[in-house]
Coordinates of C-alpha atoms in Angstrom, one line a residue:
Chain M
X25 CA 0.0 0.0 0.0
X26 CA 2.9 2.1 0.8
X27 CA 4.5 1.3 -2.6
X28 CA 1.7 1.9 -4.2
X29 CA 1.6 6.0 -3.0
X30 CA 5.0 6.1 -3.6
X31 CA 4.5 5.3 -7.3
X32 CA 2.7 8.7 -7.8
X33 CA 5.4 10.6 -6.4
X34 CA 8.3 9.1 -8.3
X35 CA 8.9 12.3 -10.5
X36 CA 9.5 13.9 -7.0
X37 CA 11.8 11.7 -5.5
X38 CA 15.1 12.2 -6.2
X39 CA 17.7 9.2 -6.6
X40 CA 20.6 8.7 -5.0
X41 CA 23.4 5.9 -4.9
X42 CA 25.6 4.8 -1.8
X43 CA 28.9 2.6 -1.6
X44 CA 29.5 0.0 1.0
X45 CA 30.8 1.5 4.0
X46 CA 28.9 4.7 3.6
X47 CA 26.9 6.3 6.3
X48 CA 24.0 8.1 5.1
X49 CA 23.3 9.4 8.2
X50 CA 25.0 9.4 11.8
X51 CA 23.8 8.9 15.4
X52 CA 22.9 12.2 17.1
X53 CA 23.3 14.1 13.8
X54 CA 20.5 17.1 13.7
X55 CA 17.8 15.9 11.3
X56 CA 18.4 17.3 7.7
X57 CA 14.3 16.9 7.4
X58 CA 14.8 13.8 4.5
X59 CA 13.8 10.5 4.5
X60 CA 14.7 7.5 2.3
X61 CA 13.1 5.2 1.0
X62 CA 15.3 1.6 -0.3
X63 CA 14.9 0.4 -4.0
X64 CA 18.1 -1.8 -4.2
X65 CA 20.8 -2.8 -1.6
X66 CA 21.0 -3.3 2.2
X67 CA 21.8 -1.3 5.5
X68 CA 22.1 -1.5 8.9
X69 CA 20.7 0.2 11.7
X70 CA 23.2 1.0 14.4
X71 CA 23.2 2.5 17.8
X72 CA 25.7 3.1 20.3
X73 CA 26.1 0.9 23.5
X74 CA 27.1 2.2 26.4
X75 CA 30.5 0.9 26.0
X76 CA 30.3 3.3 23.1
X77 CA 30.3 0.6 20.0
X78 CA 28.0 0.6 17.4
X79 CA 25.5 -2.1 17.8
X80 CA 23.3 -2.9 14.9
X81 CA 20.2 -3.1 16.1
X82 CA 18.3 -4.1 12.4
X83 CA 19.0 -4.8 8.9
X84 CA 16.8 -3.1 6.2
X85 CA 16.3 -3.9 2.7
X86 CA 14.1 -2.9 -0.7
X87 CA 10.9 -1.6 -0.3
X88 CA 11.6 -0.6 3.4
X89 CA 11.7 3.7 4.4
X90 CA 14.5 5.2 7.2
X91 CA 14.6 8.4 8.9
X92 CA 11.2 9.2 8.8
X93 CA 11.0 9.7 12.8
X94 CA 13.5 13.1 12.1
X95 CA 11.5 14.4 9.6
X96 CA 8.1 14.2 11.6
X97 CA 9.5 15.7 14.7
X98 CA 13.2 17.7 14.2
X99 CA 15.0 15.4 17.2
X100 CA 18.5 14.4 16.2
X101 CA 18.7 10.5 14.2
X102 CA 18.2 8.1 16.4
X103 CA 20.8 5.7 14.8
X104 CA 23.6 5.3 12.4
X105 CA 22.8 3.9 8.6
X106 CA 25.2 1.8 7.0
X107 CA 25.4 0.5 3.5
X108 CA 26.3 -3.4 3.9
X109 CA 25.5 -4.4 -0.2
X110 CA 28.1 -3.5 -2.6
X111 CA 25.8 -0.3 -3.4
X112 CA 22.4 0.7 -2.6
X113 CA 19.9 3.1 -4.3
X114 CA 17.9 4.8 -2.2
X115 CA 15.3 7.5 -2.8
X116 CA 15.1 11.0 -1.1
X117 CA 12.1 11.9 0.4
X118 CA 11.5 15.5 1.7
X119 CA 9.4 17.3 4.1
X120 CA 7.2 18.6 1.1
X121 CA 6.9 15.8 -0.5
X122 CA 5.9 13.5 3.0
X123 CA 3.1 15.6 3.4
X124 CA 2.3 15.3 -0.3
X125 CA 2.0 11.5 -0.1
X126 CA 0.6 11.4 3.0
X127 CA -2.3 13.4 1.9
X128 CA -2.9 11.6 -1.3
X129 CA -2.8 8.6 0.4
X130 CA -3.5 8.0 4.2
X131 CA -2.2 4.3 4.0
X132 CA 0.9 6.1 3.2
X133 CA 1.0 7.7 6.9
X134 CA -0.7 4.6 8.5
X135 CA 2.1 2.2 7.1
X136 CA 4.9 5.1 9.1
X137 CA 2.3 4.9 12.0
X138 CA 2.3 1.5 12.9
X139 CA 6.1 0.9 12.1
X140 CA 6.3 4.1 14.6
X141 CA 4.4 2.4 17.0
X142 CA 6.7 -1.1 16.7
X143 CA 9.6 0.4 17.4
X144 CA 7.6 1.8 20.5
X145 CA 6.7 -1.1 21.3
X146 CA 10.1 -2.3 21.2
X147 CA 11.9 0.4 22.9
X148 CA 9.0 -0.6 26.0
X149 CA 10.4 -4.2 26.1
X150 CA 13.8 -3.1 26.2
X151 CA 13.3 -0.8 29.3
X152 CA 11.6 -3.3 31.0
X153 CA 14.5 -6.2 30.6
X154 CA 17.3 -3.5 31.3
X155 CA 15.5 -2.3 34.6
X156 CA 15.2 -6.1 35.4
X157 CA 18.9 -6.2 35.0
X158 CA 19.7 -2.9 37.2
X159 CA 17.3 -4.7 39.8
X160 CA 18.9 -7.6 40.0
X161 CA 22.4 -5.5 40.3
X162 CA 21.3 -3.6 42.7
X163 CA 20.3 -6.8 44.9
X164 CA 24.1 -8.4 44.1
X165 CA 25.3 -4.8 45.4
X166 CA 23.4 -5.4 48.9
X167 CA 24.1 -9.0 49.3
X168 CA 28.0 -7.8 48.8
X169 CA 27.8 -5.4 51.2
X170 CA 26.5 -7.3 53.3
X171 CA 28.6 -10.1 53.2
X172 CA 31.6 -8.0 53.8
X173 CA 30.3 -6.3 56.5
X174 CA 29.6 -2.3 56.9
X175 CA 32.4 0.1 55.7
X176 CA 35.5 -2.8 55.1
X177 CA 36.3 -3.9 51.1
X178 CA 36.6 -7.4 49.8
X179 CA 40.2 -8.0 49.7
X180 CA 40.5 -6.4 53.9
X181 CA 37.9 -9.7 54.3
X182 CA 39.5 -12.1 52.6
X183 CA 42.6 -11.7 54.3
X184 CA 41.0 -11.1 57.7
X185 CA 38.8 -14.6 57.1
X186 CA 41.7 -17.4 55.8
X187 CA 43.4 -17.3 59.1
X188 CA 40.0 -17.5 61.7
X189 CA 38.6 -20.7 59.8
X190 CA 41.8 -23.0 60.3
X191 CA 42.4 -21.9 63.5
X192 CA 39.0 -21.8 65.3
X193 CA 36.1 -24.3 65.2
X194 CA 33.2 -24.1 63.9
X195 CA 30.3 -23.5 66.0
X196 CA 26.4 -22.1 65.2
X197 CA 26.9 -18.7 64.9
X198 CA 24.4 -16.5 66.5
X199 CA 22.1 -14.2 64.3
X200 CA 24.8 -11.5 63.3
X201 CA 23.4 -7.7 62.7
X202 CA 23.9 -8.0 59.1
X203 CA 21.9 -11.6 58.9
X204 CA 19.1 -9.5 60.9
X205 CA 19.5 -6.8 58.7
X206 CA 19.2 -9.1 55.9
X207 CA 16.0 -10.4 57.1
X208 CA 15.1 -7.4 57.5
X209 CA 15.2 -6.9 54.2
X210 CA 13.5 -9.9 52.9
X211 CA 10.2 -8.6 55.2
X212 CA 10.2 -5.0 53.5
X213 CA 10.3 -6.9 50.3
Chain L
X16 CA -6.6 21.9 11.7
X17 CA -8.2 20.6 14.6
X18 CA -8.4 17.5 15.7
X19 CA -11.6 18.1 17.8
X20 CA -13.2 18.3 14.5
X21 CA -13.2 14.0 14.1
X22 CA -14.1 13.5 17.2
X23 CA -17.5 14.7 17.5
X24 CA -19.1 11.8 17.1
X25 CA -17.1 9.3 19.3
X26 CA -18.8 8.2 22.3
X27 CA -17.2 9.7 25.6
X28 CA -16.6 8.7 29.1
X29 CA -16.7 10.5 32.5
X30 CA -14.1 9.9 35.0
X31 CA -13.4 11.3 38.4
X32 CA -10.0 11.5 40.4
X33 CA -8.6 8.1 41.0
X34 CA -9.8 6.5 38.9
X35 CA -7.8 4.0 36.2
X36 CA -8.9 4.1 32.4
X37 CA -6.6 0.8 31.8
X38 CA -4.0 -0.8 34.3
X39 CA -0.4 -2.1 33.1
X40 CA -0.8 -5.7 32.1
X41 CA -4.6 -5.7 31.0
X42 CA -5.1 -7.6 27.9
X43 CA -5.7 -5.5 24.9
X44 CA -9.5 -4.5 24.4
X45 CA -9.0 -2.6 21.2
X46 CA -9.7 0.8 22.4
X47 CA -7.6 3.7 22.8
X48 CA -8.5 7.1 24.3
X49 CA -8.4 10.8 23.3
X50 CA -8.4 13.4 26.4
X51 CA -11.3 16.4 26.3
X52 CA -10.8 17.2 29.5
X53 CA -8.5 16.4 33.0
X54 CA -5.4 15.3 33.5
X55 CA -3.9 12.0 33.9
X56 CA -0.8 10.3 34.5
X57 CA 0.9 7.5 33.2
X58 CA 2.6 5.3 35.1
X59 CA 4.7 2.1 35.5
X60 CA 5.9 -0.7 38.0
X61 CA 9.6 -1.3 38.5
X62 CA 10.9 -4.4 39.1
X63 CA 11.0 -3.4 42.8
X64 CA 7.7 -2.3 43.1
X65 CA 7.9 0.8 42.9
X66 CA 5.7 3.1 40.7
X67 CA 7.2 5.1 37.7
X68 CA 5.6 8.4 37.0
X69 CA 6.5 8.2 33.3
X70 CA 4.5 11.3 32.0
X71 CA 1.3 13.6 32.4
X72 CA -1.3 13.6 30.2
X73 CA -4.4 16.9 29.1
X74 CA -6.4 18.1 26.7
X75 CA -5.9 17.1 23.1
X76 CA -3.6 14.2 24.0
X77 CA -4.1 10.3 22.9
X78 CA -3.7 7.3 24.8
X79 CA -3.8 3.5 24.3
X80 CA -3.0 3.2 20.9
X81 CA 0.1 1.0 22.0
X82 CA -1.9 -2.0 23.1
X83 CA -4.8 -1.1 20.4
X84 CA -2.3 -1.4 17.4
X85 CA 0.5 -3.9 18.5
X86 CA -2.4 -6.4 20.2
X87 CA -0.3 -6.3 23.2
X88 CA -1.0 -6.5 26.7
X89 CA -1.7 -2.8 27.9
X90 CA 2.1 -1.7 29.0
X91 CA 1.3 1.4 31.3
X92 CA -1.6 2.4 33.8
X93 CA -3.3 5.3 32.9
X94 CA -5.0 7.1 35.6
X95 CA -7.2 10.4 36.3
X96 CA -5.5 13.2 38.9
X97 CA -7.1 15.8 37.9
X98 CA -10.8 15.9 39.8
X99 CA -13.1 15.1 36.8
X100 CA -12.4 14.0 33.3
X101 CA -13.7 13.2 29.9
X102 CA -12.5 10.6 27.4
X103 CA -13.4 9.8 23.6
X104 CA -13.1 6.4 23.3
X105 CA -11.4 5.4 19.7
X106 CA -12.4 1.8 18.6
X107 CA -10.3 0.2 16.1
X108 CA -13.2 -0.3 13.5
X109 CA -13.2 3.4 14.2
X110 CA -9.7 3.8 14.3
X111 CA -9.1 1.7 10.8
X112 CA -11.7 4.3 8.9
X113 CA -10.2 7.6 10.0
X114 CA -6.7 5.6 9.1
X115 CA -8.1 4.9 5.7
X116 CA -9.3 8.2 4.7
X117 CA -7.9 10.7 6.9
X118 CA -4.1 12.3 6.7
X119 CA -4.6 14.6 9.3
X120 CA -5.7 12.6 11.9
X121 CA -2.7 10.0 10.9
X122 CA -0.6 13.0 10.9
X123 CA -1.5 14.1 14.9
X124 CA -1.3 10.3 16.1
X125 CA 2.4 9.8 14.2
X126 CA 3.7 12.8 16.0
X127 CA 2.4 11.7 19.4
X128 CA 3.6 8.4 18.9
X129 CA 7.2 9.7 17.5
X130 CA 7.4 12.5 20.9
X131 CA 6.4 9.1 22.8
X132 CA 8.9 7.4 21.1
X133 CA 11.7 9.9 22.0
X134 CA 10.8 9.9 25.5
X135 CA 11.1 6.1 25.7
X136 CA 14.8 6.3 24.1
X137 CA 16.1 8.4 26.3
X138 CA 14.4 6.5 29.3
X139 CA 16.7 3.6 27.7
X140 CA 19.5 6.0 27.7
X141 CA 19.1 6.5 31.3
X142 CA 18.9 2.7 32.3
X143 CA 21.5 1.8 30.9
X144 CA 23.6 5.0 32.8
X145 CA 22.5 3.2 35.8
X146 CA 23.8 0.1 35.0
X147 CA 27.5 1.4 34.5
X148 CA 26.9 2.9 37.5
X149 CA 25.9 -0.2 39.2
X150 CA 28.1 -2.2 37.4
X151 CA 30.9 -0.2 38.3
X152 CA 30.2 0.2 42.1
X153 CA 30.0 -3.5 41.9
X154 CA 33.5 -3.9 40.4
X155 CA 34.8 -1.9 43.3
X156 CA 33.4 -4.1 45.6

């Protein structure tokens, strides 16, 4: 349905080719208010980690649009695109000419719409697994401090702890203030 | 244009303070929601329990078209501070006309969905700061 609006617009649309290797746009670039739209050849879709590296997050291929989030609302791109193919040939979609599809043909905008509202969706998912993670982080960084007592690091411990198990026996310990303050704990949760 | 204009004829809903249009994790109903009046905000549950206040919500604002669209479970809770407020409730045969033949209306949900969208990236952004962070007091540990 998409294609099929886009057909009317050809004339408007003006062609361009990319090598491998190329970027057509970067990361946290300002939005120069065009969109593309693939006819031949493949790309990725990259984002930094927090590391800092480029992770691809998606591949993209003919008949598939890019940058179309920039040219609705003027935020910086969201990701990096790179050419993967030996070329690719991509059309150039402006501002104008969005509007002008989207007019003639409402599919147009409900095709951007619900891809919009994937990557939403997505993004969602993502936040919820990464809090997850910073939850269960956060529980590892209690139980550490815990084991190694208030204030004292783990190497002090490990030092301080070799010695007292050869030398002394073992006997039931009593309920230590950080076991009660791990129980503790486990009741407010 | 105003987008009051298509929404005449949609059936509306009263709501009073308190009260919660969907909750996070309702299975999807296939409605969404366009605010005429009030205030509400949207929040989430973290892993711990505790509620995220994620944004606000007035006048001229949509809501639900997550869950509507993607079939998914409903992935925030929506609920009314404000003391009274008014709702037009979108249906998706509803939804699917105005998609078919209306731009403009297409045009105001893309641009809530893309601001949405923006929000929810830099909310990723700022996880993942937290995690380095934890990460690294862990390390020092």
């Amino acid at each position: 349905m998409a294609n099929e609006a886009l057909k009317q617009f050809l004339p408007y649309i003006h062609l361009e080719v990319f090598k491998i290797g190329e970027a057509i746009f970067v990361e946290g670039m300002p939005s120069n208010g065009v969109m593309y739209f693939i006819f031949q050849g493949t790309l990725t879709v990259s984002k930094k980690n927090p590391a800092g590296d480029d992770e691809v997050v998606r591949w993209l291929g003919p008949g598939e649009f890019f940058g179309e989030l920039a040219l609705i609302e003027p935020f910086p791109r969201a990701a990096t695109l790179t050419v993967v193919s030996e070329e690719v040939k991509l059309g150039k979609i402006d501002k104008e000419t969005f509007f002008a599809i989207g007019k003639k043909s409402p599919p147009f905008l409900s095709h951007i719409l619900k891809s919009a509202i994937f990557r939403l969706v997505e993004v969602e998912a993502r936040i919820s697994e990464k809090k997850e993670q910073l939850a269960n982080l956060k529980t590892e960084i209690v139980s550490v401090e815990n084991a190694s007592g208030s204030g004292s690091n783990m190497e002090e411990e490990e030092e301080a702890m070799e010695p007292l198990e050869t030398e002394e026996p073992f006997e039931e310990p009593e309920l230590s203030q950080e076991d009660k303050n791990t129980l503790q704990n486990k009741k407010e949760n | 244009m105003n987008i009051l204009d298509y929404m005449n004829n949609i059936s509306t809903q009263i709501f009073a303070r308190g009260e919660n249009i969907f909750k996070e994790g309702d299975p999807p109903d296939g409605t969404m929601y366009f605010i005429f009046q009030g205030l509400f905000a949207v929040t989430k549950k973290n892993p711990d329990g505790m509620v995220e206040v994620i944004t606000e919500l007035g006048p001229g604002d949509f809501f639900g078209e997550l869950a509507l669209l993607s079939r998914r479970p409903r992935s925030m809770t929506v609920t009314v501070i404000s003391s009274k407020a008014r709702t037009g409730i979108l249906r998706q045969e509803l939804l699917e006309k105005l998609a078919r033949v209306n731009a403009d209306f297409l045009y105001v949900l893309l641009r809530s969905t893309v601001q949405k969208l923006h929000r929810a990236e830099e909310r990723l952004l700022s996880v993942n700061e937290e995690i380095q962070e934890a990460e690294r007091v862990l390390r020092g540990k």
